[in-house]
Amino acid sequence: MNIILLGPPGAGKGTQASRLEAERGMVQLSTGDMLRAARKADTPLGHQVAEVMDSGALVSDEIVSALIDEKLGTLSVDQGTIFDGYPRTAPQAESLDEILDAHDRALDFVIELVVDEDALVERITGRFTCANCGAGYHDKFKLPKVEGTCDVCGHHEFKRRPDDNEETVRTRMAEYRAKTAPILPIYEAKGLVRAVDGMADIAEVGAQIDAILDGKA
Ligand code: AP5
Ligand code: MG
């Protein structure tokens, strides 16, 4: 199964993709995570994209599509995939069609996380992750079970993303409205879109997605 999680910054794409990866053995393909890894590893690509990412603008279509193509080449066709934060523009959606074709894959669903923009700033500015394993948390909605200790790996240090400040979040949302939301009709025309209430709590959003994947919704 190959699915896209589509929604604005803070909609819960990463939260749900990593849960699906853990519970179903699907592979999370997050272009944001790939770009952050390139920055962390100090690669030329990382240097090239740093400023754009920190401004909240989108990096070039060619760069992200190449990352996805390369990553799919490392997977076997029976491994399911979750596209998280890709595609984000009409040209990326076209590239994804070609890339999936080339890797003998087809899209099953585009899951739209429908959220109220006003709530997203709070979600994003409250987000933090384990500095060791990357597990995601939130100051209000998802605290570690033991204060200051990662639930997954027991590490005690956490970090926040440089683009998770209110000003940059506004730019990221404007980019979503201008360039990403317009790709939904492409997938609606193909009958692939399933809407999920992204304002429900994390477990409920997960249950709604599971019902779709299991053919019960
Ligand atoms: P990217 O990393 O993809 O960021 P984003 O799309 O802005 O989305 P986020 O990761 O901020 O949100 P999310 O939906 O994953 O939410 P999360 O689950 O963490 O991209 C970053 C940058 O990279 C871009 O700005 C761009 O520069 C570049 N880039 C990446 N891909 C690109 C592409 N394809 N093309 C061009 N440029 C690209 O949840 C947020 C918080 O809320 C968490 O703390 C979580 O615990 C909490 N939460 C989640 N669900 C719920 C819920 N239901 N209720 C309450 N809290 C919740
Ligand atoms: Mg994310």
PDB file of C-alpha atoms and ligand atoms in Angstrom:
ATOM      1  CA  MET A   1       0.000   0.000   0.000  1.00  0.00           C
ATOM      2  CA  ASN A   2       1.206   3.502  -0.898  1.00  0.00           C
ATOM      3  CA  ILE A   3      -0.466   6.499   0.714  1.00  0.00           C
ATOM      4  CA  ILE A   4       0.022  10.250   0.895  1.00  0.00           C
ATOM      5  CA  LEU A   5      -0.676  12.159   4.118  1.00  0.00           C
ATOM      6  CA  LEU A   6      -1.649  15.647   3.060  1.00  0.00           C
ATOM      7  CA  GLY A   7      -2.191  18.577   5.387  1.00  0.00           C
ATOM      8  CA  PRO A   8      -0.731  21.906   6.488  1.00  0.00           C
ATOM      9  CA  PRO A   9       2.225  22.309   8.879  1.00  0.00           C
ATOM     10  CA  GLY A  10       1.321  20.812  12.246  1.00  0.00           C
ATOM     11  CA  ALA A  11      -1.623  18.809  10.863  1.00  0.00           C
ATOM     12  CA  GLY A  12      -0.151  15.613  12.317  1.00  0.00           C
ATOM     13  CA  LYS A  13       1.443  14.040   9.220  1.00  0.00           C
ATOM     14  CA  GLY A  14       4.659  13.061  10.989  1.00  0.00           C
ATOM     15  CA  THR A  15       2.832  11.853  14.107  1.00  0.00           C
ATOM     16  CA  GLN A  16       0.593   9.522  12.120  1.00  0.00           C
ATOM     17  CA  ALA A  17       3.269   8.428   9.635  1.00  0.00           C
ATOM     18  CA  SER A  18       5.642   7.304  12.362  1.00  0.00           C
ATOM     19  CA  ARG A  19       2.825   5.452  14.112  1.00  0.00           C
ATOM     20  CA  LEU A  20       1.916   3.648  10.878  1.00  0.00           C
ATOM     21  CA  GLU A  21       5.580   2.794  10.377  1.00  0.00           C
ATOM     22  CA  ALA A  22       5.805   1.307  13.879  1.00  0.00           C
ATOM     23  CA  GLU A  23       2.473  -0.531  13.774  1.00  0.00           C
ATOM     24  CA  ARG A  24       2.259  -1.683  10.161  1.00  0.00           C
ATOM     25  CA  GLY A  25       5.844  -1.911   8.979  1.00  0.00           C
ATOM     26  CA  MET A  26       5.198   0.694   6.306  1.00  0.00           C
ATOM     27  CA  VAL A  27       8.036   3.104   5.492  1.00  0.00           C
ATOM     28  CA  GLN A  28       7.672   6.802   6.317  1.00  0.00           C
ATOM     29  CA  LEU A  29       9.029   8.980   3.508  1.00  0.00           C
ATOM     30  CA  SER A  30       9.259  12.491   4.927  1.00  0.00           C
ATOM     31  CA  THR A  31      11.061  14.971   2.676  1.00  0.00           C
ATOM     32  CA  GLY A  32      11.298  17.337   5.659  1.00  0.00           C
ATOM     33  CA  ASP A  33      13.133  14.654   7.680  1.00  0.00           C
ATOM     34  CA  MET A  34      15.400  13.838   4.710  1.00  0.00           C
ATOM     35  CA  LEU A  35      16.324  17.502   4.289  1.00  0.00           C
ATOM     36  CA  ARG A  36      16.946  17.915   8.039  1.00  0.00           C
ATOM     37  CA  ALA A  37      19.175  14.807   7.957  1.00  0.00           C
ATOM     38  CA  ALA A  38      21.191  16.350   5.094  1.00  0.00           C
ATOM     39  CA  ARG A  39      21.651  19.490   7.178  1.00  0.00           C
ATOM     40  CA  LYS A  40      22.681  17.557  10.243  1.00  0.00           C
ATOM     41  CA  ALA A  41      25.229  15.582   8.213  1.00  0.00           C
ATOM     42  CA  ASP A  42      26.657  18.863   6.904  1.00  0.00           C
ATOM     43  CA  THR A  43      26.310  17.773   3.262  1.00  0.00           C
ATOM     44  CA  PRO A  44      26.373  20.225   0.312  1.00  0.00           C
ATOM     45  CA  LEU A  45      22.640  19.588  -0.111  1.00  0.00           C
ATOM     46  CA  GLY A  46      22.120  20.482   3.558  1.00  0.00           C
ATOM     47  CA  HIS A  47      23.917  23.799   3.076  1.00  0.00           C
ATOM     48  CA  GLN A  48      21.955  24.515  -0.082  1.00  0.00           C
ATOM     49  CA  VAL A  49      18.532  24.123   1.583  1.00  0.00           C
ATOM     50  CA  ALA A  50      19.158  25.520   5.080  1.00  0.00           C
ATOM     51  CA  GLU A  51      18.242  29.121   4.430  1.00  0.00           C
ATOM     52  CA  VAL A  52      15.097  28.263   2.456  1.00  0.00           C
ATOM     53  CA  MET A  53      13.859  25.889   5.155  1.00  0.00           C
ATOM     54  CA  ASP A  54      14.480  28.370   7.943  1.00  0.00           C
ATOM     55  CA  SER A  55      12.465  30.984   6.058  1.00  0.00           C
ATOM     56  CA  GLY A  56       9.493  28.617   5.748  1.00  0.00           C
ATOM     57  CA  ALA A  57       9.600  28.620   1.930  1.00  0.00           C
ATOM     58  CA  LEU A  58       9.690  25.437  -0.161  1.00  0.00           C
ATOM     59  CA  VAL A  59      12.927  23.973  -1.503  1.00  0.00           C
ATOM     60  CA  SER A  60      13.028  23.178  -5.228  1.00  0.00           C
ATOM     61  CA  ASP A  61      10.844  20.487  -6.747  1.00  0.00           C
ATOM     62  CA  GLU A  62      13.870  18.833  -8.375  1.00  0.00           C
ATOM     63  CA  ILE A  63      15.663  18.375  -5.049  1.00  0.00           C
ATOM     64  CA  VAL A  64      12.779  16.770  -3.174  1.00  0.00           C
ATOM     65  CA  SER A  65      11.655  14.567  -6.074  1.00  0.00           C
ATOM     66  CA  ALA A  66      15.217  13.285  -6.447  1.00  0.00           C
ATOM     67  CA  LEU A  67      15.290  12.432  -2.719  1.00  0.00           C
ATOM     68  CA  ILE A  68      12.040  10.452  -3.009  1.00  0.00           C
ATOM     69  CA  ASP A  69      13.173   8.642  -6.156  1.00  0.00           C
ATOM     70  CA  GLU A  70      16.462   7.684  -4.541  1.00  0.00           C
ATOM     71  CA  LYS A  71      14.800   6.434  -1.354  1.00  0.00           C
ATOM     72  CA  LEU A  72      12.207   4.354  -3.222  1.00  0.00           C
ATOM     73  CA  GLY A  73      15.066   2.705  -5.081  1.00  0.00           C
ATOM     74  CA  THR A  74      16.312   1.281  -1.776  1.00  0.00           C
ATOM     75  CA  LEU A  75      12.969  -0.363  -0.885  1.00  0.00           C
ATOM     76  CA  SER A  76      11.466  -3.601  -2.085  1.00  0.00           C
ATOM     77  CA  VAL A  77       8.126  -3.248  -3.785  1.00  0.00           C
ATOM     78  CA  ASP A  78       6.296  -5.172  -1.044  1.00  0.00           C
ATOM     79  CA  GLN A  79       7.198  -2.515   1.553  1.00  0.00           C
ATOM     80  CA  GLY A  80       4.293  -0.095   1.912  1.00  0.00           C
ATOM     81  CA  THR A  81       5.049   3.627   1.911  1.00  0.00           C
ATOM     82  CA  ILE A  82       3.654   6.754   3.545  1.00  0.00           C
ATOM     83  CA  PHE A  83       4.485  10.009   1.807  1.00  0.00           C
ATOM     84  CA  ASP A  84       4.709  12.663   4.522  1.00  0.00           C
ATOM     85  CA  GLY A  85       5.136  16.246   3.273  1.00  0.00           C
ATOM     86  CA  TYR A  86       5.515  15.212  -0.367  1.00  0.00           C
ATOM     87  CA  PRO A  87       4.171  16.055  -2.911  1.00  0.00           C
ATOM     88  CA  ARG A  88       3.662  19.716  -2.083  1.00  0.00           C
ATOM     89  CA  THR A  89       3.290  21.330  -5.517  1.00  0.00           C
ATOM     90  CA  ALA A  90       1.651  20.364  -8.822  1.00  0.00           C
ATOM     91  CA  PRO A  91       5.030  19.580 -10.454  1.00  0.00           C
ATOM     92  CA  GLN A  92       5.898  17.320  -7.483  1.00  0.00           C
ATOM     93  CA  ALA A  93       2.574  15.510  -7.886  1.00  0.00           C
ATOM     94  CA  GLU A  94       3.407  14.903 -11.559  1.00  0.00           C
ATOM     95  CA  SER A  95       6.892  13.696 -10.666  1.00  0.00           C
ATOM     96  CA  LEU A  96       5.476  11.348  -8.057  1.00  0.00           C
ATOM     97  CA  ASP A  97       3.265   9.691 -10.691  1.00  0.00           C
ATOM     98  CA  GLU A  98       6.321   9.052 -12.847  1.00  0.00           C
ATOM     99  CA  ILE A  99       8.453   7.916  -9.936  1.00  0.00           C
ATOM    100  CA  LEU A 100       5.806   5.476  -8.664  1.00  0.00           C
ATOM    101  CA  ASP A 101       5.393   4.090 -12.160  1.00  0.00           C
ATOM    102  CA  ALA A 102       9.138   3.595 -12.501  1.00  0.00           C
ATOM    103  CA  HIS A 103       9.198   1.687  -9.202  1.00  0.00           C
ATOM    104  CA  ASP A 104       6.129  -0.453 -10.045  1.00  0.00           C
ATOM    105  CA  ARG A 105       3.968   1.184  -7.421  1.00  0.00           C
ATOM    106  CA  ALA A 106       0.552   2.845  -7.451  1.00  0.00           C
ATOM    107  CA  LEU A 107      -1.177   5.177  -5.001  1.00  0.00           C
ATOM    108  CA  ASP A 108      -3.936   3.692  -2.865  1.00  0.00           C
ATOM    109  CA  PHE A 109      -5.122   6.725  -0.895  1.00  0.00           C
ATOM    110  CA  VAL A 110      -4.461  10.397  -0.328  1.00  0.00           C
ATOM    111  CA  ILE A 111      -5.441  11.034   3.275  1.00  0.00           C
ATOM    112  CA  GLU A 112      -6.291  14.663   3.868  1.00  0.00           C
ATOM    113  CA  LEU A 113      -5.869  15.796   7.476  1.00  0.00           C
ATOM    114  CA  VAL A 114      -8.490  18.499   7.824  1.00  0.00           C
ATOM    115  CA  VAL A 115      -7.491  20.986  10.512  1.00  0.00           C
ATOM    116  CA  ASP A 116      -8.338  24.415  11.805  1.00  0.00           C
ATOM    117  CA  GLU A 117      -5.404  26.704  11.025  1.00  0.00           C
ATOM    118  CA  ASP A 118      -5.751  28.631  14.267  1.00  0.00           C
ATOM    119  CA  ALA A 119      -4.861  25.530  16.285  1.00  0.00           C
ATOM    120  CA  LEU A 120      -1.734  24.810  14.272  1.00  0.00           C
ATOM    121  CA  VAL A 121       0.467  27.553  15.643  1.00  0.00           C
ATOM    122  CA  GLU A 122      -0.050  26.140  19.142  1.00  0.00           C
ATOM    123  CA  ARG A 123       0.702  22.625  17.923  1.00  0.00           C
ATOM    124  CA  ILE A 124       3.877  23.669  16.177  1.00  0.00           C
ATOM    125  CA  THR A 125       5.306  26.023  18.769  1.00  0.00           C
ATOM    126  CA  GLY A 126       4.723  23.307  21.435  1.00  0.00           C
ATOM    127  CA  ARG A 127       6.433  20.546  19.481  1.00  0.00           C
ATOM    128  CA  PHE A 128       9.728  18.953  20.540  1.00  0.00           C
ATOM    129  CA  THR A 129      11.551  15.710  19.737  1.00  0.00           C
ATOM    130  CA  CYS A 130      14.002  13.389  21.414  1.00  0.00           C
ATOM    131  CA  ALA A 131      17.523  14.499  20.460  1.00  0.00           C
ATOM    132  CA  ASN A 132      18.599  10.859  20.246  1.00  0.00           C
ATOM    133  CA  CYS A 133      15.844   8.867  18.485  1.00  0.00           C
ATOM    134  CA  GLY A 134      13.652  11.646  17.074  1.00  0.00           C
ATOM    135  CA  ALA A 135      10.424  10.536  18.813  1.00  0.00           C
ATOM    136  CA  GLY A 136       7.931  13.401  18.711  1.00  0.00           C
ATOM    137  CA  TYR A 137       6.269  15.130  21.685  1.00  0.00           C
ATOM    138  CA  HIS A 138       4.227  18.197  22.535  1.00  0.00           C
ATOM    139  CA  ASP A 139       4.252  20.520  25.574  1.00  0.00           C
ATOM    140  CA  LYS A 140       0.501  20.115  25.987  1.00  0.00           C
ATOM    141  CA  PHE A 141      -0.795  17.263  23.811  1.00  0.00           C
ATOM    142  CA  LYS A 142       1.893  14.583  24.114  1.00  0.00           C
ATOM    143  CA  LEU A 143       4.292  14.799  27.031  1.00  0.00           C
ATOM    144  CA  PRO A 144       6.749  11.973  27.769  1.00  0.00           C
ATOM    145  CA  LYS A 145       5.276   9.541  30.321  1.00  0.00           C
ATOM    146  CA  VAL A 146       8.144  10.297  32.721  1.00  0.00           C
ATOM    147  CA  GLU A 147       9.079  13.965  32.720  1.00  0.00           C
ATOM    148  CA  GLY A 148      12.353  14.632  30.914  1.00  0.00           C
ATOM    149  CA  THR A 149      12.769  11.029  29.676  1.00  0.00           C
ATOM    150  CA  CYS A 150      12.034   9.810  26.136  1.00  0.00           C
ATOM    151  CA  ASP A 151       9.366   7.059  26.164  1.00  0.00           C
ATOM    152  CA  VAL A 152      11.079   5.253  23.299  1.00  0.00           C
ATOM    153  CA  CYS A 153      14.813   5.289  24.085  1.00  0.00           C
ATOM    154  CA  GLY A 154      15.147   6.715  27.631  1.00  0.00           C
ATOM    155  CA  HIS A 155      17.311   9.632  26.496  1.00  0.00           C
ATOM    156  CA  HIS A 156      17.087  12.889  28.494  1.00  0.00           C
ATOM    157  CA  GLU A 157      17.801  15.569  25.884  1.00  0.00           C
ATOM    158  CA  PHE A 158      15.204  17.055  23.576  1.00  0.00           C
ATOM    159  CA  LYS A 159      15.308  19.588  20.759  1.00  0.00           C
ATOM    160  CA  ARG A 160      13.079  21.977  18.838  1.00  0.00           C
ATOM    161  CA  ARG A 161      13.080  22.760  15.107  1.00  0.00           C
ATOM    162  CA  PRO A 162      14.515  26.144  14.041  1.00  0.00           C
ATOM    163  CA  ASP A 163      11.502  26.690  11.757  1.00  0.00           C
ATOM    164  CA  ASP A 164       8.988  26.147  14.573  1.00  0.00           C
ATOM    165  CA  ASN A 165       8.568  29.804  15.521  1.00  0.00           C
ATOM    166  CA  GLU A 166       5.364  31.726  14.935  1.00  0.00           C
ATOM    167  CA  GLU A 167       6.657  33.919  12.115  1.00  0.00           C
ATOM    168  CA  THR A 168       8.035  31.025  10.057  1.00  0.00           C
ATOM    169  CA  VAL A 169       4.913  28.973  10.697  1.00  0.00           C
ATOM    170  CA  ARG A 170       2.821  31.724   9.085  1.00  0.00           C
ATOM    171  CA  THR A 171       5.022  31.578   5.972  1.00  0.00           C
ATOM    172  CA  ARG A 172       4.792  27.768   5.885  1.00  0.00           C
ATOM    173  CA  MET A 173       0.992  27.983   6.076  1.00  0.00           C
ATOM    174  CA  ALA A 174       0.869  30.554   3.288  1.00  0.00           C
ATOM    175  CA  GLU A 175       3.018  28.229   1.151  1.00  0.00           C
ATOM    176  CA  TYR A 176       0.626  25.380   1.909  1.00  0.00           C
ATOM    177  CA  ARG A 177      -2.425  27.404   0.887  1.00  0.00           C
ATOM    178  CA  ALA A 178      -0.816  28.748  -2.284  1.00  0.00           C
ATOM    179  CA  LYS A 179       1.018  25.667  -3.580  1.00  0.00           C
ATOM    180  CA  THR A 180      -0.039  22.481  -1.794  1.00  0.00           C
ATOM    181  CA  ALA A 181      -3.805  22.755  -1.235  1.00  0.00           C
ATOM    182  CA  PRO A 182      -4.306  23.177  -5.028  1.00  0.00           C
ATOM    183  CA  ILE A 183      -3.026  19.637  -5.664  1.00  0.00           C
ATOM    184  CA  LEU A 184      -5.984  18.079  -3.808  1.00  0.00           C
ATOM    185  CA  PRO A 185      -8.333  18.364  -6.830  1.00  0.00           C
ATOM    186  CA  ILE A 186      -5.826  16.348  -8.902  1.00  0.00           C
ATOM    187  CA  TYR A 187      -6.263  13.436  -6.513  1.00  0.00           C
ATOM    188  CA  GLU A 188      -9.989  14.057  -6.011  1.00  0.00           C
ATOM    189  CA  ALA A 189     -10.457  13.628  -9.745  1.00  0.00           C
ATOM    190  CA  LYS A 190      -8.809  10.212  -9.414  1.00  0.00           C
ATOM    191  CA  GLY A 191     -11.094   9.258  -6.505  1.00  0.00           C
ATOM    192  CA  LEU A 192      -8.156   8.795  -4.118  1.00  0.00           C
ATOM    193  CA  VAL A 193      -8.879  11.406  -1.429  1.00  0.00           C
ATOM    194  CA  ARG A 194     -10.219  10.416   1.995  1.00  0.00           C
ATOM    195  CA  ALA A 195     -10.750  13.224   4.526  1.00  0.00           C
ATOM    196  CA  VAL A 196      -9.947  12.701   8.199  1.00  0.00           C
ATOM    197  CA  ASP A 197     -10.782  15.053  11.079  1.00  0.00           C
ATOM    198  CA  GLY A 198      -7.294  16.181  12.079  1.00  0.00           C
ATOM    199  CA  MET A 199      -8.677  18.169  15.018  1.00  0.00           C
ATOM    200  CA  ALA A 200      -9.613  15.011  16.902  1.00  0.00           C
ATOM    201  CA  ASP A 201      -7.107  13.734  19.446  1.00  0.00           C
ATOM    202  CA  ILE A 202      -4.070  11.800  18.205  1.00  0.00           C
ATOM    203  CA  ALA A 203      -5.540   8.343  18.926  1.00  0.00           C
ATOM    204  CA  GLU A 204      -8.833   9.172  17.234  1.00  0.00           C
ATOM    205  CA  VAL A 205      -7.098  10.510  14.106  1.00  0.00           C
ATOM    206  CA  GLY A 206      -5.117   7.259  14.043  1.00  0.00           C
ATOM    207  CA  ALA A 207      -8.304   5.195  14.333  1.00  0.00           C
ATOM    208  CA  GLN A 208      -9.880   7.081  11.427  1.00  0.00           C
ATOM    209  CA  ILE A 209      -6.815   6.461   9.256  1.00  0.00           C
ATOM    210  CA  ASP A 210      -6.707   2.780  10.219  1.00  0.00           C
ATOM    211  CA  ALA A 211     -10.357   2.373   9.235  1.00  0.00           C
ATOM    212  CA  ILE A 212      -9.556   3.751   5.776  1.00  0.00           C
ATOM    213  CA  LEU A 213      -6.510   1.525   5.299  1.00  0.00           C
ATOM    214  CA  ASP A 214      -8.467  -1.509   6.485  1.00  0.00           C
ATOM    215  CA  GLY A 215     -11.317  -0.790   4.072  1.00  0.00           C
ATOM    216  CA  LYS A 216     -13.777  -0.097   6.898  1.00  0.00           C
ATOM    217  CA  ALA A 217     -14.474   3.558   6.088  1.00  0.00           C
TER     218      ALA A 217
HETATM  219  P1  AP5 B   1       8.172  19.402   7.002  1.00  0.00           P
HETATM  220  O1  AP5 B   1       9.127  18.803   7.933  1.00  0.00           O
HETATM  221  O2  AP5 B   1       7.398  18.516   6.096  1.00  0.00           O
HETATM  222  O3  AP5 B   1       7.181  20.314   7.829  1.00  0.00           O
HETATM  223  P2  AP5 B   1       5.626  20.686   7.650  1.00  0.00           P
HETATM  224  O4  AP5 B   1       4.917  20.229   6.428  1.00  0.00           O
HETATM  225  O5  AP5 B   1       5.591  22.144   7.896  1.00  0.00           O
HETATM  226  O6  AP5 B   1       4.894  19.848   8.654  1.00  0.00           O
HETATM  227  P3  AP5 B   1       5.296  19.612  10.127  1.00  0.00           P
HETATM  228  O7  AP5 B   1       6.353  18.573  10.211  1.00  0.00           O
HETATM  229  O8  AP5 B   1       5.542  20.924  10.786  1.00  0.00           O
HETATM  230  O9  AP5 B   1       3.912  19.083  10.691  1.00  0.00           O
HETATM  231  P4  AP5 B   1       3.310  17.624  10.771  1.00  0.00           P
HETATM  232  O10 AP5 B   1       2.044  17.622   9.956  1.00  0.00           O
HETATM  233  O11 AP5 B   1       4.303  16.568  10.509  1.00  0.00           O
HETATM  234  O12 AP5 B   1       2.867  17.637  12.303  1.00  0.00           O
HETATM  235  P5  AP5 B   1       3.356  16.742  13.543  1.00  0.00           P
HETATM  236  O13 AP5 B   1       2.864  15.350  13.365  1.00  0.00           O
HETATM  237  O14 AP5 B   1       4.796  16.945  13.830  1.00  0.00           O
HETATM  238  O15 AP5 B   1       8.911  20.479   6.107  1.00  0.00           O
HETATM  239  C1  AP5 B   1       9.800  21.423   6.679  1.00  0.00           C
HETATM  240  C2  AP5 B   1      10.422  22.281   5.587  1.00  0.00           C
HETATM  241  O16 AP5 B   1      11.180  21.445   4.676  1.00  0.00           O
HETATM  242  C3  AP5 B   1       9.429  23.007   4.657  1.00  0.00           C
HETATM  243  O17 AP5 B   1       9.016  24.239   5.217  1.00  0.00           O
HETATM  244  C4  AP5 B   1      10.267  23.170   3.382  1.00  0.00           C
HETATM  245  O18 AP5 B   1      11.189  24.209   3.496  1.00  0.00           O
HETATM  246  C5  AP5 B   1      11.038  21.855   3.317  1.00  0.00           C
HETATM  247  N1  AP5 B   1      10.321  20.796   2.587  1.00  0.00           N
HETATM  248  C6  AP5 B   1       9.934  19.575   3.102  1.00  0.00           C
HETATM  249  N2  AP5 B   1       9.299  18.845   2.166  1.00  0.00           N
HETATM  250  C7  AP5 B   1       9.274  19.618   1.033  1.00  0.00           C
HETATM  251  C8  AP5 B   1       8.731  19.418  -0.268  1.00  0.00           C
HETATM  252  N3  AP5 B   1       8.071  18.290  -0.601  1.00  0.00           N
HETATM  253  N4  AP5 B   1       8.876  20.421  -1.184  1.00  0.00           N
HETATM  254  C9  AP5 B   1       9.552  21.552  -0.877  1.00  0.00           C
HETATM  255  N5  AP5 B   1      10.079  21.816   0.348  1.00  0.00           N
HETATM  256  C10 AP5 B   1       9.941  20.843   1.298  1.00  0.00           C
HETATM  257  O19 AP5 B   1       2.481  17.424  14.693  1.00  0.00           O
HETATM  258  C11 AP5 B   1       2.789  18.724  15.189  1.00  0.00           C
HETATM  259  C12 AP5 B   1       2.664  18.750  16.703  1.00  0.00           C
HETATM  260  O20 AP5 B   1       1.303  18.576  17.066  1.00  0.00           O
HETATM  261  C13 AP5 B   1       3.435  17.622  17.412  1.00  0.00           C
HETATM  262  O21 AP5 B   1       4.004  18.130  18.598  1.00  0.00           O
HETATM  263  C14 AP5 B   1       2.363  16.561  17.733  1.00  0.00           C
HETATM  264  O22 AP5 B   1       2.655  15.863  18.942  1.00  0.00           O
HETATM  265  C15 AP5 B   1       1.102  17.404  17.860  1.00  0.00           C
HETATM  266  N6  AP5 B   1      -0.064  16.723  17.325  1.00  0.00           N
HETATM  267  C16 AP5 B   1      -0.138  15.923  16.212  1.00  0.00           C
HETATM  268  N7  AP5 B   1      -1.392  15.483  16.011  1.00  0.00           N
HETATM  269  C17 AP5 B   1      -2.149  16.042  17.014  1.00  0.00           C
HETATM  270  C18 AP5 B   1      -3.538  15.972  17.356  1.00  0.00           C
HETATM  271  N8  AP5 B   1      -4.417  15.250  16.626  1.00  0.00           N
HETATM  272  N9  AP5 B   1      -3.953  16.667  18.455  1.00  0.00           N
HETATM  273  C19 AP5 B   1      -3.074  17.398  19.194  1.00  0.00           C
HETATM  274  N10 AP5 B   1      -1.751  17.490  18.923  1.00  0.00           N
HETATM  275  C20 AP5 B   1      -1.295  16.823  17.851  1.00  0.00           C
HETATM  276 MG    MG B   2       6.347  16.548   9.976  1.00  0.00          MG
END
